[in-house]
PDB file of C-alpha atoms and ligand atoms in Angstrom:
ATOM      1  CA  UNK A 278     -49.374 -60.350 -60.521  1.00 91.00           C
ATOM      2  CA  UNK A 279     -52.371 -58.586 -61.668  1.00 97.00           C
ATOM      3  CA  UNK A 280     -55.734 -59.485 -60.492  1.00 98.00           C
ATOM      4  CA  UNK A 281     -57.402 -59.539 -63.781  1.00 98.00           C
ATOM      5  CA  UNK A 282     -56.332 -59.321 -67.448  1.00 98.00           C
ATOM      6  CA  UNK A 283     -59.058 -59.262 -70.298  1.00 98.00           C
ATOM      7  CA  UNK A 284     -57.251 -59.436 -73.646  1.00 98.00           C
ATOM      8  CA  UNK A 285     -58.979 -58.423 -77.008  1.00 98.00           C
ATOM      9  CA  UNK A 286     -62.507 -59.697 -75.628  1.00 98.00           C
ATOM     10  CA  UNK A 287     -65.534 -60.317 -78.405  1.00 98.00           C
ATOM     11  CA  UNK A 288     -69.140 -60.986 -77.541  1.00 98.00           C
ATOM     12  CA  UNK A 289     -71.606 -61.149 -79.576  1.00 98.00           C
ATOM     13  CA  UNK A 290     -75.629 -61.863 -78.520  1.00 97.00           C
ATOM     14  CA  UNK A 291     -77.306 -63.143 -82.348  1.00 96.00           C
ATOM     15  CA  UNK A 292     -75.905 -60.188 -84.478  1.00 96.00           C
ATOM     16  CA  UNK A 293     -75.744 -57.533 -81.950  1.00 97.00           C
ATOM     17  CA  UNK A 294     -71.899 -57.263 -80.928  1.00 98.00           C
ATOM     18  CA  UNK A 295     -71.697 -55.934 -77.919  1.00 98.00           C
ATOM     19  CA  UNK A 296     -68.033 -56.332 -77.059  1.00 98.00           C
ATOM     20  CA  UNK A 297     -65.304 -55.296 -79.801  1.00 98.00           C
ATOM     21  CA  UNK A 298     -62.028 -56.476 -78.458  1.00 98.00           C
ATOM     22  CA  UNK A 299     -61.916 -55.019 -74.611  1.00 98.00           C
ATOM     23  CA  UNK A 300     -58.234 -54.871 -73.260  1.00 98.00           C
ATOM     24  CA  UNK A 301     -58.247 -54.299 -70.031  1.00 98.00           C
ATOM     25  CA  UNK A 302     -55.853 -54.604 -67.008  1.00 98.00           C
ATOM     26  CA  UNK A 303     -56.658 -54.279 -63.112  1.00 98.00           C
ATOM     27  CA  UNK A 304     -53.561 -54.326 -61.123  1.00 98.00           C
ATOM     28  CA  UNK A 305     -54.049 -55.573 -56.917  1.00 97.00           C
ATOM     29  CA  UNK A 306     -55.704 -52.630 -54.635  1.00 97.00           C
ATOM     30  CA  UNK A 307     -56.651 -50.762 -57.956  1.00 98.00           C
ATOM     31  CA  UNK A 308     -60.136 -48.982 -58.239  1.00 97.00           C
ATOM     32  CA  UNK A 309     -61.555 -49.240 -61.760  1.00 98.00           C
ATOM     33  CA  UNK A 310     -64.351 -47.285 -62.975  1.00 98.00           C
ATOM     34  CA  UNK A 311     -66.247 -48.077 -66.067  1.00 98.00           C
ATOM     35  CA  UNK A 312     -68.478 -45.585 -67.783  1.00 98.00           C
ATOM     36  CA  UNK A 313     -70.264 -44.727 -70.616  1.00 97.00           C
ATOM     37  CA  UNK A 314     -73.920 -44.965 -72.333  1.00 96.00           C
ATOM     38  CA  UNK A 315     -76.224 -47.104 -71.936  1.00 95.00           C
ATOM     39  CA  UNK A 316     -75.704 -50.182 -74.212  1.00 96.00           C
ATOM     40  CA  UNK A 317     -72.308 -49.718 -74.587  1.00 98.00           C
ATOM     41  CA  UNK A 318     -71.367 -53.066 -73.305  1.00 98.00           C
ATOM     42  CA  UNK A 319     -70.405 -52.257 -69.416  1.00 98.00           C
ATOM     43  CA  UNK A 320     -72.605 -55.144 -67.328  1.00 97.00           C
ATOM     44  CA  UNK A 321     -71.990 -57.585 -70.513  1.00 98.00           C
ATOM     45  CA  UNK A 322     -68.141 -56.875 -69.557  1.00 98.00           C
ATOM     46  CA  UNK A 323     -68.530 -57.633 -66.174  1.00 98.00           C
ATOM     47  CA  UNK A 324     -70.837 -60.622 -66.807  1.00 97.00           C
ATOM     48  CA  UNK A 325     -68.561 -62.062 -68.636  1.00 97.00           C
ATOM     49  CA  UNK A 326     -65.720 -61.441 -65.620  1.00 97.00           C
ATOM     50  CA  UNK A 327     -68.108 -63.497 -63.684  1.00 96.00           C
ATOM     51  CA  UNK A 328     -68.484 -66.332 -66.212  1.00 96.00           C
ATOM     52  CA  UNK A 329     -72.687 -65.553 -66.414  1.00 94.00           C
ATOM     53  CA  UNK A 330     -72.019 -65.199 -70.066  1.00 95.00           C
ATOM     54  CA  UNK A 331     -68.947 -66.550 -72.080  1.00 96.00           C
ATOM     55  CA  UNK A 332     -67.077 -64.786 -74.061  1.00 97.00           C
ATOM     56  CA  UNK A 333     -66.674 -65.713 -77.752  1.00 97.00           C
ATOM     57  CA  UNK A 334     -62.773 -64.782 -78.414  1.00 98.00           C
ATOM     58  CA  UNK A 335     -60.067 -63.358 -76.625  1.00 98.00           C
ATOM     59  CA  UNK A 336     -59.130 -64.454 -73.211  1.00 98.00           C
ATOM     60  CA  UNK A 337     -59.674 -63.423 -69.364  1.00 98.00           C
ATOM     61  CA  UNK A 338     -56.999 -64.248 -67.271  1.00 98.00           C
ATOM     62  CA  UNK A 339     -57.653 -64.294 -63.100  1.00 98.00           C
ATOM     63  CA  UNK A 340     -55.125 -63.868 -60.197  1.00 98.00           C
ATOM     64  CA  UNK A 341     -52.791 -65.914 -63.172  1.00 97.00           C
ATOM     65  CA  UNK A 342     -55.684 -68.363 -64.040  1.00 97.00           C
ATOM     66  CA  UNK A 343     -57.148 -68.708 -67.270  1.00 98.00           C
ATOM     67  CA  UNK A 344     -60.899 -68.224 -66.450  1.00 98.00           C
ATOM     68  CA  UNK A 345     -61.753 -68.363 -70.670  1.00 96.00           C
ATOM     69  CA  UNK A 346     -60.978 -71.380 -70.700  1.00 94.00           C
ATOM     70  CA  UNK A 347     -63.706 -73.635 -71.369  1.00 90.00           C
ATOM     71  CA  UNK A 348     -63.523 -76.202 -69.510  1.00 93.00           C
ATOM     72  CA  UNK A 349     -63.168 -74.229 -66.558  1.00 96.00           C
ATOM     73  CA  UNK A 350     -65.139 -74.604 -63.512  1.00 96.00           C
ATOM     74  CA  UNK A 351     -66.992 -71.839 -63.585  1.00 95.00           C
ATOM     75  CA  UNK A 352     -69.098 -71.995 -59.603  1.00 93.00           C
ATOM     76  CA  UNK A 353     -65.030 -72.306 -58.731  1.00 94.00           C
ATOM     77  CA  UNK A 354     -64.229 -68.825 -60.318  1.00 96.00           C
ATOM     78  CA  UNK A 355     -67.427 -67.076 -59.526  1.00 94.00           C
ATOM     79  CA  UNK A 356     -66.581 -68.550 -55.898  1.00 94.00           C
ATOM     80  CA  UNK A 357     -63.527 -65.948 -56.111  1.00 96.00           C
ATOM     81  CA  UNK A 358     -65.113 -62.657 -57.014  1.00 97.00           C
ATOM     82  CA  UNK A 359     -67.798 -60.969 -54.855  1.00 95.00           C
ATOM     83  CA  UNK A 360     -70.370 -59.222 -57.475  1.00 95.00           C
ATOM     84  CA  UNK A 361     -73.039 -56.737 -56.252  1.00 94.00           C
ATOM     85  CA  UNK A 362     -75.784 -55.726 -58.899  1.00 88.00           C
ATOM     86  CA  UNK A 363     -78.325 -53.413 -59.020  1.00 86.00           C
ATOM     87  CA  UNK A 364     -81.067 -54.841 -57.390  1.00 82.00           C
ATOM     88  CA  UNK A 365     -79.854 -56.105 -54.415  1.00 71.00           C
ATOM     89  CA  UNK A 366     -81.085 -59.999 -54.672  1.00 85.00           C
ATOM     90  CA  UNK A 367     -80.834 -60.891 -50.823  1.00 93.00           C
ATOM     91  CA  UNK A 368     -83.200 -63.853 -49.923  1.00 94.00           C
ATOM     92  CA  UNK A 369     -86.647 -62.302 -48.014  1.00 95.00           C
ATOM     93  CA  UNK A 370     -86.772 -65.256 -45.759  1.00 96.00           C
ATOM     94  CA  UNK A 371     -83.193 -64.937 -44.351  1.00 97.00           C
ATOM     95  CA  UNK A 372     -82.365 -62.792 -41.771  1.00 97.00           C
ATOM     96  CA  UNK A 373     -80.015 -60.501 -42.490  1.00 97.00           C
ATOM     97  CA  UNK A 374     -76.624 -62.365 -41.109  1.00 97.00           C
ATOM     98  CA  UNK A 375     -77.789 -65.725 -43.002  1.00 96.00           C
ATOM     99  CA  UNK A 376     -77.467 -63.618 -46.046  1.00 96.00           C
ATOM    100  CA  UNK A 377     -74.216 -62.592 -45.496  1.00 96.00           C
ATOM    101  CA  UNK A 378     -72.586 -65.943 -44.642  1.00 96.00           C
ATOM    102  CA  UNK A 379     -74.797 -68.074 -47.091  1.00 93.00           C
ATOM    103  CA  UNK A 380     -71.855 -68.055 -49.759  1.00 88.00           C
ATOM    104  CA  UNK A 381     -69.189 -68.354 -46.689  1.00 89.00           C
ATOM    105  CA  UNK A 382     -71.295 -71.706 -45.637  1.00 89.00           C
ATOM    106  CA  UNK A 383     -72.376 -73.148 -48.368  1.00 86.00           C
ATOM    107  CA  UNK A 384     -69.671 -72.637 -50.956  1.00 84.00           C
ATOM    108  CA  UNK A 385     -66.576 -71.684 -49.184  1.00 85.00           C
ATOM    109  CA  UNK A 386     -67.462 -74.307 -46.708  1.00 87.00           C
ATOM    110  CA  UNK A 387     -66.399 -72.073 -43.647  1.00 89.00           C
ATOM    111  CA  UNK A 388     -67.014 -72.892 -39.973  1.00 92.00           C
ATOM    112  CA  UNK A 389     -70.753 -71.505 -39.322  1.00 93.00           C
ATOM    113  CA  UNK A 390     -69.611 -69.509 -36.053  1.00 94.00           C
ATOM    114  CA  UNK A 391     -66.736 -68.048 -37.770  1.00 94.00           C
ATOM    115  CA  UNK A 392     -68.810 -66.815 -40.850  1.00 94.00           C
ATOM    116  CA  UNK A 393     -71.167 -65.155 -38.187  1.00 96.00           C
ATOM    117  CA  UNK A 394     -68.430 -63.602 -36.493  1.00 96.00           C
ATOM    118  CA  UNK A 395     -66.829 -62.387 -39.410  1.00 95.00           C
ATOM    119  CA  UNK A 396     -70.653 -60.878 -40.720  1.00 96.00           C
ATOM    120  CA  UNK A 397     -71.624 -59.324 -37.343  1.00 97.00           C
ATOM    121  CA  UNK A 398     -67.869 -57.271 -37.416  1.00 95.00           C
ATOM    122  CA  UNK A 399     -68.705 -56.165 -40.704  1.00 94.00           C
ATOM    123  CA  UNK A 400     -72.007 -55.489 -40.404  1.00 95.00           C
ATOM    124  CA  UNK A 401     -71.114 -53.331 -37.348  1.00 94.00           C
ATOM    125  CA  UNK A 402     -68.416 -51.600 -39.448  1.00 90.00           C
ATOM    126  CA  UNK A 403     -71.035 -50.569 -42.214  1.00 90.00           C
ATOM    127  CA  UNK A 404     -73.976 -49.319 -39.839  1.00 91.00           C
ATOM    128  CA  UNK A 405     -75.616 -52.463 -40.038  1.00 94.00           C
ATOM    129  CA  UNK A 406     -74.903 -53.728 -36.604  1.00 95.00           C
ATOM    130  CA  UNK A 407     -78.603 -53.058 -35.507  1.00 96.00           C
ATOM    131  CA  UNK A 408     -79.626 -55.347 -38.666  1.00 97.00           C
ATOM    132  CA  UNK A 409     -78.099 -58.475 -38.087  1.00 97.00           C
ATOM    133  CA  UNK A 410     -81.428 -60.299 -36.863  1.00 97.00           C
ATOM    134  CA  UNK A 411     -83.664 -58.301 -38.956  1.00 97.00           C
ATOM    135  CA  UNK A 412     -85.062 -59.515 -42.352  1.00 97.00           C
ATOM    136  CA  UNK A 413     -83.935 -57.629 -45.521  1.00 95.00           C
ATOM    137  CA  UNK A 414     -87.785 -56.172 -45.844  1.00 94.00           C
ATOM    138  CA  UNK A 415     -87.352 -54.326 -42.333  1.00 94.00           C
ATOM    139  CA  UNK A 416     -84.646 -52.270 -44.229  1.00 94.00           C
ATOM    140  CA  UNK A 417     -83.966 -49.682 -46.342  1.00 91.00           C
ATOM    141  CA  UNK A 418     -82.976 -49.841 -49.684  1.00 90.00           C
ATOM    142  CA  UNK A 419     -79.443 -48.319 -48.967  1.00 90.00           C
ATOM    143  CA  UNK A 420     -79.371 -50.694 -46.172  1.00 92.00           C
ATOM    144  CA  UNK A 421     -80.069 -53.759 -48.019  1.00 93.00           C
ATOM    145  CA  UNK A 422     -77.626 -52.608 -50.925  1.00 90.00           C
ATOM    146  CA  UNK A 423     -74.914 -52.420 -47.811  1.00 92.00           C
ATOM    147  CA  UNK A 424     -75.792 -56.072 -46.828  1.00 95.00           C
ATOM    148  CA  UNK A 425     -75.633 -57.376 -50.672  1.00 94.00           C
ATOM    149  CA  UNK A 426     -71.750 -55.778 -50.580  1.00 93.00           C
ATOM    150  CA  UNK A 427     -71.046 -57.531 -46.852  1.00 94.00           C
ATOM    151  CA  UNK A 428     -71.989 -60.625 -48.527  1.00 95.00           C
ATOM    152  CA  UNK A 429     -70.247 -59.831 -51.208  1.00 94.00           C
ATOM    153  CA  UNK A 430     -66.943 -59.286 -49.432  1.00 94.00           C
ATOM    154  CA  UNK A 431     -67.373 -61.920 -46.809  1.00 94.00           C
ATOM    155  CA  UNK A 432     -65.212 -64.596 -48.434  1.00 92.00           C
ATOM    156  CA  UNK A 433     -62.536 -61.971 -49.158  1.00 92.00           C
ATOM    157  CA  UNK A 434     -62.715 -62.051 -53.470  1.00 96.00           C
ATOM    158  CA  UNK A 435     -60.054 -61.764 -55.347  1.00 97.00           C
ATOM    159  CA  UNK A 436     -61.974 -59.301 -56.941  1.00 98.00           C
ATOM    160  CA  UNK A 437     -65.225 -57.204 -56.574  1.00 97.00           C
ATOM    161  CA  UNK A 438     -67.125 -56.406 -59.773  1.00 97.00           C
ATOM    162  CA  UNK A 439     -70.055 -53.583 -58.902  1.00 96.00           C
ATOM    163  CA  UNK A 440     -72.783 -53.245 -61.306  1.00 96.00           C
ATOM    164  CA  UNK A 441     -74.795 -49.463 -61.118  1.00 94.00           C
ATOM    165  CA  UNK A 442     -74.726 -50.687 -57.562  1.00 92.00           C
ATOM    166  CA  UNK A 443     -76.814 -47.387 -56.760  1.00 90.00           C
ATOM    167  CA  UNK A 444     -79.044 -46.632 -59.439  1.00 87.00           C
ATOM    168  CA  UNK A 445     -82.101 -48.546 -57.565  1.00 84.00           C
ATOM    169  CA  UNK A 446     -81.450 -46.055 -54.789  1.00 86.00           C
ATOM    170  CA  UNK A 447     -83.901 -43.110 -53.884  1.00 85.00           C
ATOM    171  CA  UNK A 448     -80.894 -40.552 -54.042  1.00 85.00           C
ATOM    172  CA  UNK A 449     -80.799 -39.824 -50.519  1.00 84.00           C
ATOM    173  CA  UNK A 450     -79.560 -43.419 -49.735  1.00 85.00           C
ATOM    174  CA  UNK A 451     -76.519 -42.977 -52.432  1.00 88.00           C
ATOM    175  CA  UNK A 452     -74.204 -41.921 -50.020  1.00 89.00           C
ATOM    176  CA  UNK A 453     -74.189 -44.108 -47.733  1.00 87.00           C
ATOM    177  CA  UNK A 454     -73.763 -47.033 -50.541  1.00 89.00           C
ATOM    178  CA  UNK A 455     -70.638 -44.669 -51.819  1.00 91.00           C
ATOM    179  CA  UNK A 456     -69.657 -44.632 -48.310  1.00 90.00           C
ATOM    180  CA  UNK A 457     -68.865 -48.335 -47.953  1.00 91.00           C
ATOM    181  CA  UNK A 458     -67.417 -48.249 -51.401  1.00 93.00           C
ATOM    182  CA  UNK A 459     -64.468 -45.791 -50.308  1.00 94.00           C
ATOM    183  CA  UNK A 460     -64.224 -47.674 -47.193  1.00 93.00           C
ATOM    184  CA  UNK A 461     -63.215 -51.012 -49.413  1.00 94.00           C
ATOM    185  CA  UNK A 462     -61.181 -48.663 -51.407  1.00 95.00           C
ATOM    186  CA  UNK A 463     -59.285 -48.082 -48.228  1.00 94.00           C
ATOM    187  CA  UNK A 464     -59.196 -51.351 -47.378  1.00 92.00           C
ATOM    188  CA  UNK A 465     -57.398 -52.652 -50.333  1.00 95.00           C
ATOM    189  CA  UNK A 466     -60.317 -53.825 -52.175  1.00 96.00           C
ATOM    190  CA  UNK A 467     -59.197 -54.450 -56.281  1.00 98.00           C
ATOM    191  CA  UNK A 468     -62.946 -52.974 -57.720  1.00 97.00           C
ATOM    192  CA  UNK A 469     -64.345 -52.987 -61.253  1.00 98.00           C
ATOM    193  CA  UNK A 470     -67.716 -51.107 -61.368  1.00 97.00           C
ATOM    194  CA  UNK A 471     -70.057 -49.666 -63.839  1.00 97.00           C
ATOM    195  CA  UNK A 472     -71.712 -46.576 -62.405  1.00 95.00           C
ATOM    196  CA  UNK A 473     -73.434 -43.741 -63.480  1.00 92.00           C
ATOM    197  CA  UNK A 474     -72.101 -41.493 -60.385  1.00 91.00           C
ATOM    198  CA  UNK A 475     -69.456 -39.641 -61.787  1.00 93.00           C
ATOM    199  CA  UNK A 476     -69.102 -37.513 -59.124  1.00 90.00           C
ATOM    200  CA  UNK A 477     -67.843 -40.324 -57.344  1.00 91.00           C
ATOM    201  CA  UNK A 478     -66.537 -42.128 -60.445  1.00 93.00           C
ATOM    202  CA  UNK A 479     -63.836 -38.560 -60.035  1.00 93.00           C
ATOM    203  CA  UNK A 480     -63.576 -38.876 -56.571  1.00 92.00           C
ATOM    204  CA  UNK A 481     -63.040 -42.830 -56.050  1.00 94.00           C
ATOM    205  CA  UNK A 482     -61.497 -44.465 -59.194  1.00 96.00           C
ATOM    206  CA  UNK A 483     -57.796 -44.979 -59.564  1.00 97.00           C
ATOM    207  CA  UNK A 484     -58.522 -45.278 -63.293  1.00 98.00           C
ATOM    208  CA  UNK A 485     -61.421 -44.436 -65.281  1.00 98.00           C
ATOM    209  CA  UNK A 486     -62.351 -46.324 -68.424  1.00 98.00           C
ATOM    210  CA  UNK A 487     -64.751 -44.917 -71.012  1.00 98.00           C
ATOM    211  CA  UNK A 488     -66.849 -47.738 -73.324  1.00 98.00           C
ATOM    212  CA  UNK A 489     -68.338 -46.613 -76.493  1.00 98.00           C
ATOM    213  CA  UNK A 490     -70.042 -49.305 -78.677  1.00 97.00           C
ATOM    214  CA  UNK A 491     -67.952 -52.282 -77.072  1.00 98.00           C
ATOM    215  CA  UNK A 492     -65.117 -50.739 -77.122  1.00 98.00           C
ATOM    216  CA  UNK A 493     -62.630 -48.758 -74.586  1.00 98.00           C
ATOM    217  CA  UNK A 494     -61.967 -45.661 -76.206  1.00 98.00           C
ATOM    218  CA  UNK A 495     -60.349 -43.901 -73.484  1.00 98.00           C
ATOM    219  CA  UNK A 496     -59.051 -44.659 -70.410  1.00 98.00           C
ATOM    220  CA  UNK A 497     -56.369 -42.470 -67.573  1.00 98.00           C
ATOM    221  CA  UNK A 498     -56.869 -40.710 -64.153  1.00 98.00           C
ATOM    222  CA  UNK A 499     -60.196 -38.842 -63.465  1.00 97.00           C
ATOM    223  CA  UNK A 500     -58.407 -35.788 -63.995  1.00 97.00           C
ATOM    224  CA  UNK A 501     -57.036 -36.924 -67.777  1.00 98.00           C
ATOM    225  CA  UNK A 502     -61.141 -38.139 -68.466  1.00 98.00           C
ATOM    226  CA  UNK A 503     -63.261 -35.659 -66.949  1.00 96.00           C
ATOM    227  CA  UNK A 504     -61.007 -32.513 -67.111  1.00 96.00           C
ATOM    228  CA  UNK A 505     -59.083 -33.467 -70.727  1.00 97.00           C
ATOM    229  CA  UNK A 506     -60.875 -36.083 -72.418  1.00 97.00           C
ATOM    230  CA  UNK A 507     -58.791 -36.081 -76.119  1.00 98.00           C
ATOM    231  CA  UNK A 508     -61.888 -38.258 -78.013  1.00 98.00           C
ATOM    232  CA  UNK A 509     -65.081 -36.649 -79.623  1.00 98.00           C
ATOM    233  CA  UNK A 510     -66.757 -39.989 -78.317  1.00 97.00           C
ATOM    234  CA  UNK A 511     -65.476 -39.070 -74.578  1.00 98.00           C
ATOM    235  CA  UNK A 512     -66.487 -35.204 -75.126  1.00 97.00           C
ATOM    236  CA  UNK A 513     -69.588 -35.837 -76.067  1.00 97.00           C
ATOM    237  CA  UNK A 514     -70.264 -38.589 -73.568  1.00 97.00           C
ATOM    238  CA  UNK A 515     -69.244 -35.846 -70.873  1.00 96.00           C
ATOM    239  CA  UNK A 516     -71.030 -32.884 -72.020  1.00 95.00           C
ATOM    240  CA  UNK A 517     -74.148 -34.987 -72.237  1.00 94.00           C
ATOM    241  CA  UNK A 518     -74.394 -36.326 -68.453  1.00 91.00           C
ATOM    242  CA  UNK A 519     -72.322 -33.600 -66.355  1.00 80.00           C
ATOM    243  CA  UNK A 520     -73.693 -30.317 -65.707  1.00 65.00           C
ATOM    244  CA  UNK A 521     -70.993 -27.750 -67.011  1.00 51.00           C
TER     245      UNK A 521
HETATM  246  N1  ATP B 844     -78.435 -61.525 -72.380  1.00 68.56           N
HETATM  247  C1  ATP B 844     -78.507 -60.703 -73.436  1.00 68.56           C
HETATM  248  N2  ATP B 844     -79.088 -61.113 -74.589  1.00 68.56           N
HETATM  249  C2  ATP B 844     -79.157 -60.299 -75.673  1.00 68.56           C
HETATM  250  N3  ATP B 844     -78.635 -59.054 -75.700  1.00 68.56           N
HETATM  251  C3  ATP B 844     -78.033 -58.593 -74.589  1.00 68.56           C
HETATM  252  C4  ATP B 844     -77.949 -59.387 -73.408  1.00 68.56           C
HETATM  253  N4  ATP B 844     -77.287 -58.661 -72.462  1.00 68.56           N
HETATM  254  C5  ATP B 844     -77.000 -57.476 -73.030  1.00 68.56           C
HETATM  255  N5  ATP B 844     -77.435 -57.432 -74.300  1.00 68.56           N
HETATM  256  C6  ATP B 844     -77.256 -56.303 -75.230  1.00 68.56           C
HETATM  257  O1  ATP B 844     -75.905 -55.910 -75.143  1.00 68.56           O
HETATM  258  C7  ATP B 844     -75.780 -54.496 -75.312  1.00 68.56           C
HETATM  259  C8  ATP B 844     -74.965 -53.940 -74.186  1.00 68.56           C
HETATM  260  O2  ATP B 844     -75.690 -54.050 -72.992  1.00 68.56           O
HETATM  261  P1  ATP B 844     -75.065 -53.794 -71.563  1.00 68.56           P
HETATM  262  O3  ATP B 844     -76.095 -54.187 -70.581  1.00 68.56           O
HETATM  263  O4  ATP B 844     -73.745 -54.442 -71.462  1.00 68.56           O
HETATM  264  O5  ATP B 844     -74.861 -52.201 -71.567  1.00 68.56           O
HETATM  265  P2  ATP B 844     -74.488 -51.225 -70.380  1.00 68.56           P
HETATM  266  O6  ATP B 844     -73.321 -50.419 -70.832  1.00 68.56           O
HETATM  267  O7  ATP B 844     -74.365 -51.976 -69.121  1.00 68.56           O
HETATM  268  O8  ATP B 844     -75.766 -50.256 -70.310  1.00 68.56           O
HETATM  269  P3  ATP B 844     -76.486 -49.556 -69.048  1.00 68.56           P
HETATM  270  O9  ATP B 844     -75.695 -48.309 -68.789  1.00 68.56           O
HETATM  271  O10 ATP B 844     -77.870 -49.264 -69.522  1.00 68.56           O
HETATM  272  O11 ATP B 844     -76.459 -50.501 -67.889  1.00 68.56           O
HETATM  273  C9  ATP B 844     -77.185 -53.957 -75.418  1.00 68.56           C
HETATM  274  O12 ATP B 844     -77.450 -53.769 -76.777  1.00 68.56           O
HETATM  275  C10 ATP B 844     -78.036 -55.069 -74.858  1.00 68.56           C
HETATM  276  O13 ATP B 844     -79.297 -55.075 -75.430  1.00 68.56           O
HETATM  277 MG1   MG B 845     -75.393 -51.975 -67.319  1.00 68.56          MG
END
């Protein structure tokens, strides 16, 4: 079964469409990649994955469940996919392993010395293991962007949507953020991210999806988008942001 299927997807904020009929399948263990310019609809796609904002026609389908639906309950899906955005959103007065097992706790409803167990092994897996009693301020950005992603893997989604997860990042803390991605890769994680890396768009992504007003224009391997795009959209897209 796949993990996710969005079919012919429309969102519109006022008169500004921002999504023009987005098909778009992620199969288990697959490693999506969405890029493409600013505006052209890539967090309002995965927003709308995580039921933030609802779509206005076509249908998203979850693991098999209908998540369009609208009388579904959306804290149920959301409790289902692990999201990381941008800024990393941990709570200053937690220490760092209260972050991480809030969701396991609160929502998931897990036994408190099992969520802690489960946080301190990943934590330790990452780098982090030194953080675990720290608060988030005592750590660096690429640090705290690790913890948001141990959070957001705690519960074991379905699903991990990753929003320009590193674009907050002084750019010697990237790598250690693309680090734990490939690790999750390895893992089995099924990923749908936006990023702007496409370095390691090329190096990590199974498939690589190009957006253009709202739309997918093109999608394939990294080595059918970034070595033989066939759209003028894609081309120029390319040429603009890669040095060649
Ligand atoms: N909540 C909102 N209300 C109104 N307009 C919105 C809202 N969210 C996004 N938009 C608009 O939707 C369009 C697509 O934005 P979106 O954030 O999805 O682009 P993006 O591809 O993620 O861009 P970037 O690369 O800069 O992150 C933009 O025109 C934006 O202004
Ligand atoms: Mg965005």
């Amino acid at each position: 079964m796949n993990v996710l299927e969005a079919t012919n997807v429309w969102k519109a904020f006022g008169d500004n469409t921002v999504l023009r009929g987005v098909d778009l399948t992620l199969a288990q263990h697959e490693v999506v990649v969405l890029i493409g310019a600013s505006g052209s609809g890539k967090s309002t796609l995965l927003r709308t994955i995580n039921l933030i904002e609802r779509i206005d026609d076509g249908r998203l389908v979850l693991s098999g469940d209908d998540i369009s639906e609208p009388r579904v309950d959306a804290d149920a899906v959301r409790a289902r996919i692990g999201v990381v955005f941008q800024q990393f959103n941990l709570f200053p007065h937690m220490k760092v392993i209260d972050n991480v097992t809030l969701a396991a706790r609160k929502v998931h409803g897990q036994n408190p010395a099992e969520a802690r167990a489960k946080g301190v092994a990943l934590l330790e897996r990452f780098g982090l293991g030194e953080k675990v009693n720290d608060y988030p301020d005592r750590l660096s950005g690429g640090q705290q962007q690790r913890v948001a992603i141990v959070r957001a893997i705690l519960t074991d989604p379905e699903l991990l949507l990753l929003d320009e997860i590193t674009s907050a990042l002084d750019p010697m803390l990237v790598g250690e953020v693309l680090d734990l991605v490939r690790g999750l890769k390895e893992s089995g994680s099924t990923i749908l991210m936006a990023t702007h890396e496409m370095a390691f768009a090329r190096d990590v992504a199974d498939r690589v999806v190009f957006m253009h007003g709202g739309r997918i224009v093109e999608a394939g391997t990294p080595e059918q988008i970034f070595d033989a795009p066939r759209e003028p959209e894609t081309q120029e897209f390319l040429a603009r942001v890669t040095h060649r």
